CSV table of C-alpha atoms in Angstrom, one decimal:
chain,number,residue,atom,x,y,z
A,1,ASN,CA,2.9,97.4,48.2
A,2,ALA,CA,5.9,95.2,49.0
A,3,GLY,CA,8.3,97.7,47.4
A,4,VAL,CA,11.6,96.3,46.1
A,5,THR,CA,12.0,92.6,46.8
A,6,GLN,CA,15.4,90.8,46.4
A,7,THR,CA,16.1,87.1,46.6
A,8,PRO,CA,18.0,85.3,48.0
A,9,LYS,CA,19.2,87.2,51.1
A,10,PHE,CA,22.4,85.1,51.5
A,11,ARG,CA,24.3,82.9,49.1
A,12,ILE,CA,27.6,81.2,49.1
A,13,LEU,CA,29.1,80.3,45.7
A,14,LYS,CA,32.1,78.4,44.6
A,15,ILE,CA,34.5,80.0,42.1
A,16,GLY,CA,33.3,79.5,38.6
A,17,GLN,CA,29.6,78.8,39.6
A,18,SER,CA,26.8,80.9,38.1
A,19,MET,CA,23.8,82.4,39.8
A,20,THR,CA,21.0,84.9,39.3
A,21,LEU,CA,20.0,87.5,41.8
A,22,GLN,CA,16.3,88.2,41.5
A,23,CYS,CA,14.8,91.7,41.9
A,24,THR,CA,11.2,92.7,41.5
A,25,GLN,CA,9.2,95.8,42.3
A,26,ASP,CA,5.5,96.4,42.5
A,27,MET,CA,5.5,100.2,42.4
A,28,ASN,CA,5.3,100.4,38.6
A,29,HIS,CA,8.7,102.1,38.6
A,30,ASN,CA,10.4,102.6,35.2
A,31,TYR,CA,14.0,102.9,36.5
A,32,MET,CA,15.8,100.0,38.1
A,33,TYR,CA,19.4,99.7,39.3
A,34,TRP,CA,21.9,97.2,40.7
A,35,TYR,CA,24.5,98.3,43.1
A,36,ARG,CA,27.2,96.5,45.0
A,37,GLN,CA,28.6,97.5,48.4
A,38,ASP,CA,32.0,96.2,49.4
A,39,PRO,CA,32.9,96.3,53.1
A,40,GLY,CA,33.6,99.9,54.3
A,41,MET,CA,32.8,101.3,50.9
A,42,GLY,CA,29.9,103.2,49.3
A,43,LEU,CA,27.6,101.7,46.7
A,44,LYS,CA,28.9,101.2,43.1
A,45,LEU,CA,26.5,101.0,40.2
A,46,ILE,CA,26.7,97.8,38.2
A,47,TYR,CA,23.9,98.1,35.7
A,48,TYR,CA,20.7,100.2,35.3
A,49,SER,CA,17.6,100.2,33.2
A,50,VAL,CA,15.3,103.1,32.3
A,51,GLY,CA,12.5,100.8,31.1
A,52,ALA,CA,11.6,97.4,29.9
A,53,GLY,CA,13.9,96.2,27.1
A,54,ILE,CA,16.5,98.9,27.9
A,55,THR,CA,19.7,98.3,30.0
A,56,ASP,CA,23.0,100.1,30.3
A,57,LYS,CA,26.3,99.6,32.1
A,58,GLY,CA,27.2,101.4,35.3
A,59,GLU,CA,30.6,101.9,36.9
A,60,VAL,CA,31.5,98.2,37.5
A,61,PRO,CA,29.7,96.0,34.9
A,62,ASN,CA,32.4,93.4,34.3
A,63,GLY,CA,31.4,89.9,35.3
A,64,TYR,CA,27.7,90.7,35.3
A,65,ASN,CA,24.7,90.6,33.0
A,66,VAL,CA,21.2,91.9,33.3
A,67,SER,CA,17.9,91.8,31.4
A,68,ARG,CA,14.7,93.7,31.7
A,69,SER,CA,11.9,91.8,30.0
A,70,THR,CA,9.2,93.3,32.2
A,71,THR,CA,8.7,96.5,34.1
A,72,GLU,CA,8.7,94.6,37.4
A,73,ASP,CA,11.7,92.4,37.1
A,74,PHE,CA,15.4,93.2,36.8
A,75,PRO,CA,17.6,90.1,37.5
A,76,LEU,CA,21.4,90.2,37.8
A,77,ARG,CA,23.4,87.3,36.4
A,78,LEU,CA,26.8,86.2,37.5
A,79,GLU,CA,28.2,83.8,34.9
A,80,LEU,CA,31.6,82.7,36.4
A,81,ALA,CA,31.7,83.8,40.0
A,82,ALA,CA,35.1,85.1,41.3
A,83,PRO,CA,36.2,86.0,44.8
A,84,SER,CA,36.2,89.7,43.8
A,85,GLN,CA,32.4,89.5,43.5
A,86,THR,CA,32.0,88.8,47.2
A,87,SER,CA,29.9,91.8,48.2
A,88,VAL,CA,26.4,92.9,49.3
A,89,TYR,CA,24.2,93.5,46.3
A,90,PHE,CA,21.3,96.0,46.4
A,91,CYS,CA,18.6,96.4,43.8
A,92,ALA,CA,16.9,99.8,43.7
A,93,SER,CA,14.1,101.4,41.7
A,94,SER,CA,12.6,104.8,41.0
A,95,TYR,CA,9.6,106.0,39.2
A,96,GLY,CA,11.5,108.4,37.0
A,97,ASP,CA,14.9,110.0,36.8
A,98,ILE,CA,16.2,110.5,40.4
A,99,VAL,CA,17.9,113.6,39.5
A,100,ARG,CA,14.6,115.1,38.6
A,101,GLY,CA,13.2,114.5,42.1
A,102,GLU,CA,12.2,110.9,42.1
A,103,LYS,CA,13.2,109.0,45.2
A,104,LEU,CA,15.4,105.9,45.0
A,105,PHE,CA,14.0,102.8,46.8
A,106,PHE,CA,16.3,100.0,47.9
A,107,GLY,CA,15.7,96.4,48.3
A,108,SER,CA,17.0,94.7,51.5
A,109,GLY,CA,20.2,93.4,49.9
A,110,THR,CA,21.8,90.0,49.0
A,111,GLN,CA,25.0,89.0,50.8
A,112,LEU,CA,27.1,87.0,48.4
A,113,SER,CA,30.3,85.2,49.2
A,114,VAL,CA,32.4,83.5,46.6
A,115,LEU,CA,34.9,81.0,48.0
B,1,GLY,CA,33.2,110.1,35.7
B,2,GLU,CA,32.0,111.5,39.0
B,3,ASN,CA,34.2,111.0,42.1
B,4,VAL,CA,32.8,111.6,45.5
B,5,GLU,CA,35.0,112.0,48.6
B,6,GLN,CA,33.5,111.8,52.1
B,7,HIS,CA,35.0,112.7,55.4
B,8,PRO,CA,35.4,111.6,58.1
B,9,SER,CA,35.1,107.8,57.8
B,10,THR,CA,34.2,107.6,61.5
B,11,LEU,CA,32.7,110.3,63.7
B,12,SER,CA,32.0,109.9,67.4
B,13,VAL,CA,30.0,112.6,69.2
B,14,GLN,CA,28.3,112.9,72.6
B,15,GLU,CA,24.5,112.6,72.7
B,16,GLY,CA,23.0,116.0,72.3
B,17,ASP,CA,26.0,117.5,70.4
B,18,SER,CA,26.0,118.2,66.6
B,19,ALA,CA,27.6,116.1,63.9
B,20,VAL,CA,28.9,117.3,60.5
B,21,ILE,CA,29.8,115.1,57.6
B,22,LYS,CA,31.5,116.6,54.5
B,23,CYS,CA,31.6,115.5,50.9
B,24,THR,CA,33.3,116.8,47.8
B,25,TYR,CA,32.5,116.0,44.2
B,26,SER,CA,34.4,116.3,40.9
B,27,ASP,CA,31.8,116.7,38.2
B,28,SER,CA,30.6,120.3,37.9
B,29,ALA,CA,27.6,119.0,35.9
B,30,SER,CA,26.1,117.3,39.0
B,31,ASN,CA,23.0,119.1,40.3
B,32,TYR,CA,21.5,116.6,42.7
B,33,PHE,CA,23.0,115.5,46.1
B,34,PRO,CA,21.2,113.0,48.3
B,35,TRP,CA,22.2,111.7,51.7
B,36,TYR,CA,21.4,108.1,52.8
B,37,LYS,CA,21.3,106.5,56.2
B,38,GLN,CA,22.1,102.8,56.6
B,39,GLU,CA,21.6,101.0,59.8
B,40,LEU,CA,23.5,97.8,60.5
B,41,GLY,CA,22.3,95.1,58.2
B,42,LYS,CA,19.6,97.3,56.7
B,43,ARG,CA,19.0,98.9,53.3
B,44,PRO,CA,20.1,102.5,52.7
B,45,GLN,CA,17.3,105.0,53.1
B,46,LEU,CA,17.1,108.6,51.8
B,47,ILE,CA,17.1,111.1,54.6
B,48,ILE,CA,17.5,114.4,52.8
B,49,ASP,CA,18.6,115.7,49.4
B,50,ILE,CA,19.5,119.1,47.9
B,51,ARG,CA,19.6,120.4,44.4
B,52,SER,CA,21.9,123.0,42.9
B,53,ASN,CA,19.4,125.8,42.8
B,54,VAL,CA,19.4,126.1,46.7
B,55,GLY,CA,22.3,126.5,49.1
B,56,GLU,CA,20.7,124.9,52.2
B,57,LYS,CA,17.8,122.7,53.1
B,58,LYS,CA,16.5,121.7,56.6
B,59,ASP,CA,14.3,118.9,57.9
B,60,GLN,CA,13.9,119.1,61.6
B,61,ARG,CA,17.3,118.1,63.1
B,62,ILE,CA,18.9,117.5,59.8
B,63,ALA,CA,20.2,120.1,57.3
B,64,VAL,CA,22.3,119.9,54.2
B,65,THR,CA,24.4,122.7,52.7
B,66,LEU,CA,25.8,123.0,49.2
B,67,ASN,CA,28.6,125.1,47.8
B,68,LYS,CA,28.6,124.6,44.0
B,69,THR,CA,31.6,126.8,43.4
B,70,ALA,CA,33.7,124.8,45.8
B,71,LYS,CA,32.0,121.5,44.8
B,72,HIS,CA,31.3,120.4,48.3
B,73,PHE,CA,28.2,119.7,50.4
B,74,SER,CA,27.7,118.8,54.0
B,75,LEU,CA,25.2,117.0,56.3
B,76,HIS,CA,24.5,118.6,59.7
B,77,ILE,CA,22.7,116.7,62.5
B,78,THR,CA,21.8,118.7,65.6
B,79,GLU,CA,20.9,117.5,69.0
B,80,THR,CA,22.1,114.0,68.2
B,81,GLN,CA,20.2,111.0,69.6
B,82,PRO,CA,21.2,107.3,70.0
B,83,GLU,CA,19.0,106.4,67.0
B,84,ASP,CA,21.2,108.6,64.8
B,85,SER,CA,24.0,106.0,65.1
B,86,ALA,CA,24.4,104.5,61.6
B,87,VAL,CA,26.5,104.8,58.4
B,88,TYR,CA,25.7,107.9,56.3
B,89,PHE,CA,26.4,108.0,52.6
B,90,CYS,CA,26.5,111.1,50.5
B,91,ALA,CA,26.0,110.8,46.7
B,92,ALA,CA,26.0,112.9,43.6
B,93,GLU,CA,24.6,112.5,40.1
B,94,MET,CA,26.8,110.4,37.8
B,95,TYR,CA,27.0,111.5,34.2
B,96,SER,CA,28.3,109.8,31.1
B,97,GLY,CA,27.6,110.4,27.5
B,98,GLY,CA,24.1,111.7,27.0
B,99,GLY,CA,22.8,112.1,30.6
B,100,ALA,CA,22.7,111.2,34.2
B,101,ASP,CA,23.2,107.5,34.8
B,102,GLY,CA,22.5,107.3,38.5
B,103,LEU,CA,24.4,108.1,41.6
B,104,THR,CA,28.0,108.0,42.7
B,105,PHE,CA,28.3,107.3,46.4
B,106,GLY,CA,30.9,108.3,49.0
B,107,LYS,CA,32.5,105.6,51.1
B,108,GLY,CA,30.4,106.4,54.1
B,109,THR,CA,30.7,107.8,57.6
B,110,HIS,CA,30.1,105.7,60.6
B,111,LEU,CA,28.4,108.0,63.1
B,112,ILE,CA,28.6,106.8,66.7
B,113,ILE,CA,26.5,108.6,69.3
B,114,GLN,CA,28.1,108.3,72.8
B,115,PRO,CA,25.6,108.3,75.7
């Protein structure tokens, strides 16, 4: 299994541009998450999904959109990039609810700079 | 929502000594508290977790303690080694509305092991 795969690893955007961060997992996990990690800070939840067709907002959803058309894929969309969105983005997944004992698996991260 | 405070932000210890990282949380409904280790440029990885039905859990040189009354939990690393150098994040369940939405992370502790 490849686990959780994120692309791209690095990206530089201009203010106002759009992009999609791709995330796919091959572990048949039901739950998927997007976190952002600002320098010197912990991870903050942007959006999460408990299954195909179901998504919900996390702590910091503004400026982002997600979709979950399949179990494997959970792309994150930035419509109008702003400097405040400069961060490292981590996709993660778990088979079930992590608070019931399921482990959280992280992707390798996407470093995004908006200039 | 849940708020997780983590201290210290930087911890430097001599190789072979013990290291203790402390976290407090605000939501008394939280029952699950994982700890993640993140090496430079790498993804966070789960190293140990604890649930509210136990007060302490050990795994070789790593232990976690939980005080639900005081709403704090701690990570203890004994006989520290150079490979323990990393950033450590504590986390707690995050609730809103009908159930747990994921994890709220602390800001991280940069652990430096001095040779």
